[in-house]
mmCIF file of C-alpha atoms in Angstrom:
data_model
loop_
_atom_site.group_PDB
_atom_site.id
_atom_site.type_symbol
_atom_site.label_atom_id
_atom_site.label_comp_id
_atom_site.label_asym_id
_atom_site.label_seq_id
_atom_site.Cartn_x
_atom_site.Cartn_y
_atom_site.Cartn_z
ATOM 1 C CA LYS A 19 1.971 5.881 19.909
ATOM 2 C CA GLY A 20 -1.610 6.978 20.595
ATOM 3 C CA ALA A 21 -2.488 9.556 18.094
ATOM 4 C CA MET A 22 -4.821 12.114 19.193
ATOM 5 C CA LEU A 23 -7.708 12.259 16.272
ATOM 6 C CA SER A 24 -9.994 14.736 17.025
ATOM 7 C CA HIS A 25 -13.659 14.698 16.904
ATOM 8 C CA PHE A 26 -12.791 17.656 14.164
ATOM 9 C CA ASN A 27 -10.058 15.802 12.426
ATOM 10 C CA LEU A 28 -12.647 12.638 11.352
ATOM 11 C CA VAL A 29 -15.533 15.087 10.456
ATOM 12 C CA ALA A 30 -12.593 16.805 8.149
ATOM 13 C CA ASN A 31 -11.960 13.692 6.417
ATOM 14 C CA CYS A 32 -15.824 12.742 6.419
ATOM 15 C CA HIS A 33 -15.775 15.648 4.419
ATOM 16 C CA GLN A 34 -13.042 15.267 1.887
ATOM 17 C CA ILE A 35 -13.963 11.457 1.463
ATOM 18 C CA GLU A 36 -17.520 12.989 0.372
ATOM 19 C CA GLU A 37 -16.204 15.981 -2.185
ATOM 20 C CA PHE A 38 -13.964 13.935 -3.504
ATOM 21 C CA PHE A 39 -15.557 11.013 -4.837
ATOM 22 C CA GLY A 40 -19.152 12.395 -4.272
ATOM 23 C CA SER A 41 -21.231 13.369 -6.830
ATOM 24 C CA GLY A 42 -22.671 16.998 -7.627
ATOM 25 C CA PRO A 43 -23.056 19.843 -10.019
ATOM 26 C CA GLY A 44 -19.984 20.345 -12.823
ATOM 27 C CA LYS A 45 -19.101 16.378 -11.985
ATOM 28 C CA PRO A 46 -19.764 14.036 -15.103
ATOM 29 C CA ASP A 47 -22.611 11.063 -14.414
ATOM 30 C CA GLU A 48 -19.845 8.083 -13.396
ATOM 31 C CA ASP A 49 -20.552 5.219 -11.911
ATOM 32 C CA SER A 50 -17.180 5.253 -9.725
ATOM 33 C CA LEU A 51 -19.097 8.258 -8.003
ATOM 34 C CA ILE A 52 -20.565 8.276 -4.304
ATOM 35 C CA ARG A 53 -24.071 9.184 -4.383
ATOM 36 C CA PRO A 54 -25.631 9.721 -1.252
ATOM 37 C CA GLY A 55 -28.150 6.765 0.432
ATOM 38 C CA GLU A 56 -27.223 4.765 -2.961
ATOM 39 C CA GLY A 57 -24.533 2.840 -2.050
ATOM 40 C CA ARG A 58 -23.781 -0.364 -0.399
ATOM 41 C CA VAL A 59 -19.962 -0.550 1.050
ATOM 42 C CA LEU A 60 -18.599 -4.222 1.228
ATOM 43 C CA ALA A 61 -17.151 -3.510 4.915
ATOM 44 C CA ALA A 62 -14.503 -6.259 5.020
ATOM 45 C CA ARG A 63 -11.633 -3.975 6.669
ATOM 46 C CA PRO A 64 -11.010 -4.527 10.763
ATOM 47 C CA TYR A 65 -12.915 -1.388 12.686
ATOM 48 C CA PHE A 66 -10.021 -1.359 14.951
ATOM 49 C CA HIS A 67 -8.055 0.167 11.702
ATOM 50 C CA VAL A 68 -8.142 3.715 11.468
ATOM 51 C CA PHE A 69 -8.856 2.915 7.420
ATOM 52 C CA GLY A 70 -11.998 0.158 8.440
ATOM 53 C CA MET A 71 -12.885 2.200 10.840
ATOM 54 C CA MET A 72 -13.462 5.534 8.693
ATOM 55 C CA VAL A 73 -13.493 4.671 5.335
ATOM 56 C CA SER A 74 -15.911 1.435 5.542
ATOM 57 C CA LEU A 75 -17.945 2.618 8.844
ATOM 58 C CA ILE A 76 -18.377 6.213 9.656
ATOM 59 C CA ALA A 77 -17.819 7.540 6.235
ATOM 60 C CA ALA A 78 -19.875 5.290 5.065
ATOM 61 C CA LEU A 79 -22.884 5.720 7.192
ATOM 62 C CA LYS A 80 -22.690 9.951 6.635
ATOM 63 C CA SER A 81 -23.100 8.954 2.849
ATOM 64 C CA GLY A 82 -26.567 7.287 3.675
ATOM 65 C CA ALA A 83 -24.872 3.770 2.511
ATOM 66 C CA GLU A 84 -25.879 0.028 3.352
ATOM 67 C CA LEU A 85 -23.314 -1.787 5.164
ATOM 68 C CA VAL A 86 -22.455 -5.490 4.243
ATOM 69 C CA ILE A 87 -20.093 -6.133 7.282
ATOM 70 C CA ILE A 88 -17.617 -9.304 6.869
ATOM 71 C CA PRO A 89 -16.695 -10.601 10.102
ATOM 72 C CA ASN A 90 -13.893 -12.483 8.865
ATOM 73 C CA PRO A 91 -12.355 -10.875 5.501
ATOM 74 C CA ARG A 92 -9.845 -14.181 5.799
ATOM 75 C CA ASP A 93 -12.766 -16.087 4.779
ATOM 76 C CA ILE A 94 -11.950 -15.513 0.785
ATOM 77 C CA LYS A 95 -14.791 -18.107 -0.043
ATOM 78 C CA ASP A 96 -17.124 -15.912 1.926
ATOM 79 C CA VAL A 97 -15.974 -12.544 0.767
ATOM 80 C CA LEU A 98 -16.602 -13.506 -2.720
ATOM 81 C CA LYS A 99 -19.789 -15.076 -1.627
ATOM 82 C CA THR A 100 -21.499 -12.033 -0.167
ATOM 83 C CA ILE A 101 -20.289 -9.781 -3.479
ATOM 84 C CA HIS A 102 -22.106 -12.076 -4.820
ATOM 85 C CA LYS A 103 -25.457 -12.277 -3.228
ATOM 86 C CA LYS A 104 -25.300 -8.330 -1.546
ATOM 87 C CA GLN A 105 -24.246 -6.706 -4.902
ATOM 88 C CA PRO A 106 -22.019 -4.422 -3.144
ATOM 89 C CA THR A 107 -20.657 -0.847 -4.820
ATOM 90 C CA LEU A 108 -17.953 -0.055 -2.768
ATOM 91 C CA PHE A 109 -15.289 -1.899 -1.321
ATOM 92 C CA PRO A 110 -12.128 -0.563 0.638
ATOM 93 C CA ALA A 111 -9.519 -3.388 0.345
ATOM 94 C CA VAL A 112 -5.626 -3.946 1.187
ATOM 95 C CA PRO A 113 -3.812 -5.491 -1.403
ATOM 96 C CA ARG A 114 -3.376 -8.473 -0.258
ATOM 97 C CA LEU A 115 -7.249 -8.959 -0.145
ATOM 98 C CA LEU A 116 -7.636 -8.735 -3.501
ATOM 99 C CA GLN A 117 -4.791 -10.685 -4.361
ATOM 100 C CA ALA A 118 -6.234 -13.354 -2.471
ATOM 101 C CA MET A 119 -9.362 -13.066 -4.222
ATOM 102 C CA THR A 120 -7.740 -13.796 -7.441
ATOM 103 C CA GLU A 121 -5.074 -16.420 -6.597
ATOM 104 C CA ASP A 122 -5.777 -20.389 -7.819
ATOM 105 C CA GLY A 123 -8.865 -18.893 -9.806
ATOM 106 C CA ALA A 124 -10.476 -18.016 -6.816
ATOM 107 C CA ALA A 125 -12.997 -15.647 -8.370
ATOM 108 C CA LYS A 126 -14.316 -18.049 -10.935
ATOM 109 C CA GLY A 127 -18.080 -18.327 -10.984
ATOM 110 C CA TYR A 128 -18.864 -15.294 -9.035
ATOM 111 C CA ASP A 129 -20.509 -12.279 -10.297
ATOM 112 C CA LEU A 130 -18.168 -8.779 -9.378
ATOM 113 C CA GLY A 131 -19.942 -6.548 -11.796
ATOM 114 C CA SER A 132 -22.370 -4.941 -8.848
ATOM 115 C CA LEU A 133 -18.467 -3.264 -7.519
ATOM 116 C CA LYS A 134 -18.162 0.644 -9.158
ATOM 117 C CA THR A 135 -14.740 1.418 -6.752
ATOM 118 C CA ILE A 136 -12.468 -0.190 -5.106
ATOM 119 C CA MET A 137 -10.508 1.742 -2.614
ATOM 120 C CA SER A 138 -7.191 0.384 -2.168
ATOM 121 C CA GLY A 139 -5.161 1.170 0.887
ATOM 122 C CA GLY A 140 -2.726 0.272 3.740
ATOM 123 C CA ALA A 141 -0.071 -1.400 1.617
ATOM 124 C CA ALA A 142 1.962 -0.690 -1.663
ATOM 125 C CA LEU A 143 -0.825 -1.686 -4.392
ATOM 126 C CA SER A 144 1.850 -3.116 -7.871
ATOM 127 C CA PRO A 145 0.275 -2.388 -10.633
ATOM 128 C CA ALA A 146 0.262 -6.628 -11.997
ATOM 129 C CA LEU A 147 -1.973 -7.013 -9.184
ATOM 130 C CA ALA A 148 -4.074 -3.986 -10.332
ATOM 131 C CA GLU A 149 -4.588 -5.209 -13.406
ATOM 132 C CA SER A 150 -4.889 -8.594 -12.539
ATOM 133 C CA PHE A 151 -8.099 -8.136 -10.066
ATOM 134 C CA GLU A 152 -9.596 -5.709 -12.793
ATOM 135 C CA LYS A 153 -9.517 -8.586 -15.455
ATOM 136 C CA ALA A 154 -11.293 -11.142 -13.133
ATOM 137 C CA ALA A 155 -14.111 -8.177 -12.523
ATOM 138 C CA GLY A 156 -14.236 -7.506 -15.909
ATOM 139 C CA LYS A 157 -14.064 -3.438 -14.991
ATOM 140 C CA PRO A 158 -10.370 -1.791 -16.101
ATOM 141 C CA GLY A 159 -10.001 1.247 -13.643
ATOM 142 C CA LEU A 160 -11.414 -0.520 -11.065
ATOM 143 C CA ILE A 161 -9.172 0.107 -8.308
ATOM 144 C CA LYS A 162 -8.446 3.695 -6.584
ATOM 145 C CA GLN A 163 -5.179 4.074 -5.141
ATOM 146 C CA GLY A 164 -5.522 5.955 -2.481
ATOM 147 C CA TYR A 165 -2.885 7.013 0.756
ATOM 148 C CA GLY A 166 -3.175 7.807 4.302
ATOM 149 C CA LEU A 167 -1.458 7.573 8.049
ATOM 150 C CA THR A 168 -3.032 6.681 11.579
ATOM 151 C CA GLU A 169 -1.756 10.232 11.800
ATOM 152 C CA THR A 170 -3.867 11.728 9.204
ATOM 153 C CA SER A 171 -7.120 10.549 10.248
ATOM 154 C CA PRO A 172 -6.332 8.582 7.850
ATOM 155 C CA VAL A 173 -6.463 9.489 4.262
ATOM 156 C CA VAL A 174 -4.694 12.468 2.137
ATOM 157 C CA THR A 175 -4.733 11.167 -1.422
ATOM 158 C CA SER A 176 -6.142 9.233 -3.998
ATOM 159 C CA MET A 177 -6.886 7.890 -7.274
ATOM 160 C CA PRO A 178 -9.749 10.451 -8.803
ATOM 161 C CA PRO A 179 -12.525 8.662 -9.594
ATOM 162 C CA TYR A 180 -12.332 10.037 -13.411
ATOM 163 C CA GLY A 181 -9.876 11.566 -15.153
ATOM 164 C CA LEU A 182 -6.241 10.685 -15.816
ATOM 165 C CA GLN A 183 -5.608 7.485 -14.234
ATOM 166 C CA LYS A 184 -2.252 6.221 -13.112
ATOM 167 C CA LYS A 185 -1.604 2.523 -11.599
ATOM 168 C CA ASP A 186 1.611 3.180 -10.018
ATOM 169 C CA SER A 187 0.683 6.393 -8.262
ATOM 170 C CA VAL A 188 -1.285 7.128 -5.331
ATOM 171 C CA GLY A 189 -3.091 9.741 -7.056
ATOM 172 C CA MET A 190 -3.698 13.172 -6.194
ATOM 173 C CA PRO A 191 -4.254 15.650 -2.457
ATOM 174 C CA TYR A 192 -8.009 15.671 -0.974
ATOM 175 C CA PRO A 193 -9.481 19.000 -0.740
ATOM 176 C CA ARG A 194 -7.815 21.363 1.443
ATOM 177 C CA THR A 195 -5.037 19.055 1.752
ATOM 178 C CA GLU A 196 -1.604 19.982 0.931
ATOM 179 C CA VAL A 197 1.302 17.639 0.087
ATOM 180 C CA LYS A 198 5.429 18.610 0.040
ATOM 181 C CA ILE A 199 8.209 16.887 -1.061
ATOM 182 C CA ALA A 200 10.961 17.591 1.395
ATOM 183 C CA ASP A 201 14.989 17.292 1.814
ATOM 184 C CA PRO A 202 14.768 14.691 4.325
ATOM 185 C CA GLU A 203 16.956 16.288 6.413
ATOM 186 C CA ASP A 204 16.218 19.778 6.538
ATOM 187 C CA PRO A 205 12.238 20.030 6.244
ATOM 188 C CA ALA A 206 11.535 23.185 5.507
ATOM 189 C CA ARG A 207 13.198 22.918 2.074
ATOM 190 C CA ALA A 208 11.171 21.605 -0.903
ATOM 191 C CA LEU A 209 12.296 19.728 -3.669
ATOM 192 C CA ALA A 210 11.344 20.012 -7.094
ATOM 193 C CA ILE A 211 8.861 17.675 -9.426
ATOM 194 C CA GLY A 212 10.151 14.338 -9.909
ATOM 195 C CA GLU A 213 12.813 14.557 -7.066
ATOM 196 C CA ILE A 214 12.903 11.841 -3.852
ATOM 197 C CA GLY A 215 11.998 13.035 -0.593
ATOM 198 C CA GLU A 216 9.853 13.213 2.442
ATOM 199 C CA ILE A 217 6.572 13.321 2.235
ATOM 200 C CA CYS A 218 5.327 15.924 4.210
ATOM 201 C CA LEU A 219 1.283 16.265 4.669
ATOM 202 C CA ARG A 220 -1.223 20.124 6.062
ATOM 203 C CA GLY A 221 -4.484 19.761 6.372
ATOM 204 C CA PRO A 222 -7.919 19.675 8.872
ATOM 205 C CA GLN A 223 -7.368 16.318 9.303
ATOM 206 C CA VAL A 224 -3.917 16.226 10.632
ATOM 207 C CA MET A 225 -3.906 14.617 14.377
ATOM 208 C CA LYS A 226 -3.015 17.277 17.228
ATOM 209 C CA GLY A 227 -0.282 15.097 18.279
ATOM 210 C CA TYR A 228 0.622 12.163 19.837
ATOM 211 C CA TYR A 229 -0.509 11.178 23.157
ATOM 212 C CA ASN A 230 1.373 12.492 26.368
ATOM 213 C CA LYS A 231 4.594 12.317 23.893
ATOM 214 C CA PRO A 232 5.359 15.807 23.656
ATOM 215 C CA ASP A 233 8.736 14.887 22.496
ATOM 216 C CA GLU A 234 7.592 12.236 19.791
ATOM 217 C CA THR A 235 5.237 14.708 18.779
ATOM 218 C CA ALA A 236 7.964 17.407 18.197
ATOM 219 C CA LYS A 237 10.217 14.756 16.029
ATOM 220 C CA ILE A 238 6.121 14.669 13.642
ATOM 221 C CA LEU A 239 4.172 17.960 13.643
ATOM 222 C CA THR A 240 6.732 21.559 12.671
ATOM 223 C CA PRO A 241 5.972 24.571 14.062
ATOM 224 C CA ASP A 242 4.090 25.628 11.003
ATOM 225 C CA GLY A 243 2.013 22.670 11.208
ATOM 226 C CA TRP A 244 3.241 20.013 8.648
ATOM 227 C CA LEU A 245 2.994 16.126 9.367
ATOM 228 C CA LEU A 246 6.063 14.557 8.606
ATOM 229 C CA SER A 247 5.330 11.249 7.247
ATOM 230 C CA GLY A 248 8.261 9.481 7.217
ATOM 231 C CA ASP A 249 7.933 7.963 3.704
ATOM 232 C CA LEU A 250 9.984 8.511 0.412
ATOM 233 C CA GLY A 251 8.213 9.589 -2.450
ATOM 234 C CA TYR A 252 7.685 12.374 -5.284
ATOM 235 C CA LEU A 253 5.214 14.162 -7.019
ATOM 236 C CA ASP A 254 5.474 13.765 -11.066
ATOM 237 C CA GLU A 255 4.524 17.032 -13.731
ATOM 238 C CA ASP A 256 0.945 15.927 -13.396
ATOM 239 C CA LEU A 257 1.095 17.031 -9.637
ATOM 240 C CA TYR A 258 -0.347 12.934 -8.763
ATOM 241 C CA LEU A 259 2.139 11.361 -5.714
ATOM 242 C CA HIS A 260 4.304 8.389 -5.812
ATOM 243 C CA ILE A 261 5.304 6.565 -2.852
ATOM 244 C CA VAL A 262 8.977 5.117 -3.354
ATOM 245 C CA ASP A 263 9.487 3.683 0.422
ATOM 246 C CA ARG A 264 9.615 4.220 4.422
ATOM 247 C CA LYS A 265 12.715 6.188 4.984
ATOM 248 C CA LYS A 266 13.314 3.156 7.582
ATOM 249 C CA ARG A 267 13.300 0.490 4.927
ATOM 250 C CA MET A 268 15.750 1.694 2.602
ATOM 251 C CA VAL A 269 18.725 -0.360 2.062
ATOM 252 C CA ILE A 270 22.188 1.170 1.881
ATOM 253 C CA ILE A 271 24.327 -0.850 -0.430
ATOM 254 C CA ASN A 272 27.907 0.902 -1.147
ATOM 255 C CA GLY A 273 26.340 4.508 0.163
ATOM 256 C CA TYR A 274 23.409 3.901 -2.751
ATOM 257 C CA LYS A 275 20.333 3.965 -1.645
ATOM 258 C CA VAL A 276 18.087 0.799 -2.595
ATOM 259 C CA PHE A 277 14.116 1.152 -2.052
ATOM 260 C CA PRO A 278 13.030 -2.316 -1.162
ATOM 261 C CA ASN A 279 9.163 -1.291 -2.468
ATOM 262 C CA GLN A 280 10.337 -0.302 -5.692
ATOM 263 C CA LEU A 281 11.948 -3.665 -6.158
ATOM 264 C CA GLU A 282 9.145 -5.480 -5.221
ATOM 265 C CA LYS A 283 7.042 -3.876 -7.710
ATOM 266 C CA VAL A 284 9.056 -4.970 -10.405
ATOM 267 C CA VAL A 285 9.715 -8.533 -8.917
ATOM 268 C CA SER A 286 5.907 -8.979 -8.778
ATOM 269 C CA GLN A 287 5.040 -8.010 -12.106
ATOM 270 C CA HIS A 288 6.420 -11.827 -12.915
ATOM 271 C CA PRO A 289 3.583 -13.964 -14.015
ATOM 272 C CA SER A 290 4.700 -16.949 -11.467
ATOM 273 C CA VAL A 291 5.034 -14.460 -8.723
ATOM 274 C CA ALA A 292 2.236 -14.518 -6.002
ATOM 275 C CA GLU A 293 3.980 -12.310 -3.455
ATOM 276 C CA CYS A 294 7.517 -10.966 -2.337
ATOM 277 C CA VAL A 295 9.255 -9.094 0.544
ATOM 278 C CA VAL A 296 12.708 -7.352 0.273
ATOM 279 C CA VAL A 297 14.748 -6.869 3.684
ATOM 280 C CA SER A 298 17.858 -5.616 4.644
ATOM 281 C CA VAL A 299 20.575 -8.015 5.664
ATOM 282 C CA PRO A 300 24.167 -6.685 7.292
ATOM 283 C CA ASP A 301 27.309 -7.513 4.636
ATOM 284 C CA LYS A 302 30.872 -7.077 5.449
ATOM 285 C CA SER A 303 31.543 -5.698 1.826
ATOM 286 C CA SER A 304 28.289 -3.128 1.819
ATOM 287 C CA GLY A 305 27.482 -2.518 4.875
ATOM 288 C CA GLU A 306 24.601 -3.588 4.181
ATOM 289 C CA ALA A 307 22.649 -6.171 1.371
ATOM 290 C CA ALA A 308 18.992 -6.918 0.115
ATOM 291 C CA LYS A 309 17.395 -10.352 0.753
ATOM 292 C CA ILE A 310 13.989 -11.317 -1.094
ATOM 293 C CA PHE A 311 11.338 -13.699 -0.018
ATOM 294 C CA VAL A 312 9.324 -15.084 -2.747
ATOM 295 C CA ARG A 313 6.695 -16.848 -2.912
ATOM 296 C CA LEU A 314 5.427 -18.281 -6.092
ATOM 297 C CA ARG A 315 1.667 -19.144 -7.243
ATOM 298 C CA SER A 316 0.370 -22.349 -6.999
ATOM 299 C CA ASP A 317 -1.228 -21.942 -10.179
ATOM 300 C CA ALA A 318 1.884 -20.949 -12.213
ATOM 301 C CA GLN A 319 2.793 -23.060 -15.479
ATOM 302 C CA THR A 320 6.561 -22.419 -14.977
ATOM 303 C CA LEU A 321 8.129 -22.178 -11.457
ATOM 304 C CA PRO A 322 11.787 -19.918 -12.394
ATOM 305 C CA SER A 323 14.662 -21.017 -10.232
ATOM 306 C CA GLU A 324 16.997 -17.938 -8.777
ATOM 307 C CA THR A 325 18.954 -18.110 -12.104
ATOM 308 C CA GLU A 326 16.291 -17.602 -13.748
ATOM 309 C CA LEU A 327 14.423 -15.138 -11.728
ATOM 310 C CA ARG A 328 17.463 -13.341 -11.723
ATOM 311 C CA GLN A 329 18.300 -13.298 -15.162
ATOM 312 C CA TRP A 330 13.898 -12.120 -15.656
ATOM 313 C CA LEU A 331 14.531 -8.806 -13.054
ATOM 314 C CA ALA A 332 18.257 -8.619 -14.968
ATOM 315 C CA PRO A 333 16.968 -6.216 -17.820
ATOM 316 C CA LYS A 334 14.285 -4.075 -15.480
ATOM 317 C CA ILE A 335 16.926 -3.341 -12.648
ATOM 318 C CA SER A 336 20.359 -1.627 -11.797
ATOM 319 C CA ARG A 337 23.149 -4.249 -10.887
ATOM 320 C CA ILE A 338 22.728 -2.741 -7.756
ATOM 321 C CA GLU A 339 19.071 -3.145 -6.914
ATOM 322 C CA MET A 340 19.500 -7.205 -7.793
ATOM 323 C CA PRO A 341 18.890 -8.958 -4.484
ATOM 324 C CA LYS A 342 22.181 -10.927 -3.448
ATOM 325 C CA TYR A 343 20.028 -13.280 -1.798
ATOM 326 C CA PHE A 344 16.836 -15.080 -2.745
ATOM 327 C CA GLU A 345 15.056 -17.415 -0.566
ATOM 328 C CA PHE A 346 11.562 -18.998 -2.076
ATOM 329 C CA VAL A 347 8.862 -19.870 0.534
ATOM 330 C CA THR A 348 5.488 -21.991 0.110
ATOM 331 C CA GLN A 349 3.611 -20.554 2.754
ATOM 332 C CA GLU A 350 2.378 -17.097 2.619
ATOM 333 C CA LEU A 351 4.360 -14.193 3.876
ATOM 334 C CA PRO A 352 3.463 -13.111 7.149
ATOM 335 C CA LYS A 353 1.252 -9.852 7.843
ATOM 336 C CA THR A 354 0.636 -7.817 10.226
ATOM 337 C CA ALA A 355 -2.823 -7.615 11.842
ATOM 338 C CA VAL A 356 -4.550 -5.272 9.281
ATOM 339 C CA GLY A 357 -2.927 -7.121 6.301
ATOM 340 C CA LYS A 358 0.438 -5.840 5.108
ATOM 341 C CA PRO A 359 3.267 -7.341 4.781
ATOM 342 C CA ASP A 360 5.492 -7.333 7.826
ATOM 343 C CA TRP A 361 8.479 -6.603 6.537
ATOM 344 C CA LYS A 362 9.897 -5.629 10.032
ATOM 345 C CA THR A 363 9.646 -9.493 11.699
ATOM 346 C CA LEU A 364 11.159 -10.673 8.486
ATOM 347 C CA GLN A 365 14.330 -8.394 8.759
ATOM 348 C CA ASP A 366 14.500 -8.617 12.817
ATOM 349 C CA GLN A 367 14.606 -12.529 11.681
ATOM 350 C CA GLU A 368 17.255 -12.373 9.118
ATOM 351 C CA ARG A 369 19.183 -9.870 10.963
ATOM 352 C CA SER A 370 19.632 -12.425 13.926
ATOM 353 C CA ARG A 371 20.399 -15.142 11.602
ATOM 354 C CA PHE A 372 23.441 -13.254 10.012
ATOM 355 C CA GLN A 373 24.878 -12.321 13.238
ATOM 356 C CA LYS A 374 24.655 -15.793 14.708
ATOM 357 C CA ASN A 375 26.109 -17.032 11.561
ATOM 358 C CA ILE A 376 23.730 -19.484 10.706
ATOM 359 C CA PRO A 377 23.350 -20.037 6.928
ATOM 360 C CA PRO A 378 20.989 -20.040 4.813
ATOM 361 C CA PRO A 379 18.713 -22.247 2.955
ATOM 362 C CA PRO A 380 19.584 -23.821 -0.432
ATOM 363 C CA LYS A 381 18.828 -22.281 -3.474
ATOM 364 C CA MET A 382 16.113 -23.481 -5.550
ATOM 365 C CA GLU A 383 16.855 -24.401 -9.030
#
């Protein structure tokens, strides 16, 4: 859509990252803090994406860090070799990359001990994946999950470098950043702690608008400066932000709201599951139904059938959340150019198949 990010937006976000993660008076002597001129950043994110451009490049340069550039982050062996050899201290990463580095024992034999902070962003990080990577690295609390959008230059919240840590949260607002949970139908009405609503953001990193698209800009930017993110979430009693899902991903089953991201988090906790994606498909009786694609780990000790996975899920989710359809795949699920699970492509394919009445693949029992 052409998000217009000003020079001031980018400079502001650099200062916010530095103030949030940087060392300074009154802060504890933590390894996870960034010290000017001392860091080495593993730049394994594409610079054409705002996350890579800001966190792996511009903010890193501002802090005087050395850049260790990975031309092809899909070459996992090269990523691991580079960490082993160059000993980076800061690693901005997407969850898919972290998963690939630990899957099938890929990280065995490589020294990941130099890493002091991993900033995870771009997609939801499951607690199970965070625990798996930190175990492989031998460093609990290593990963700090954050949240942002292209429209916010991009970072607005992050797990703090020290203090209270919550694996299922994207942390607290950056300095001079406001977060409001609003009624999705009325952005002016703020919701109470714990209530799920649209995440609204305000701060110096928020874009000027969409280039030559005043109508689109008016849909997302309010007159008093709030950016309507399109994401659903809530604030807990400690004012930590939790992402539930995208508004447009929500599945409405018999009038009840089911959030694919939440369901994926639960399924990903199964020790044999490598990755999964939930999509919405048409359903004559309930309006919509959930379908889940599951790829099992190749090194899994047991490969659960659909029946066994349903039985494992039953006590962990409500009946309405149980996917109507399961499909097991052997190939990696599709990703976008920046490594996010490409749920929309899968959903479009499935909706087209359902419209043509093409039968589902046979069940894996």
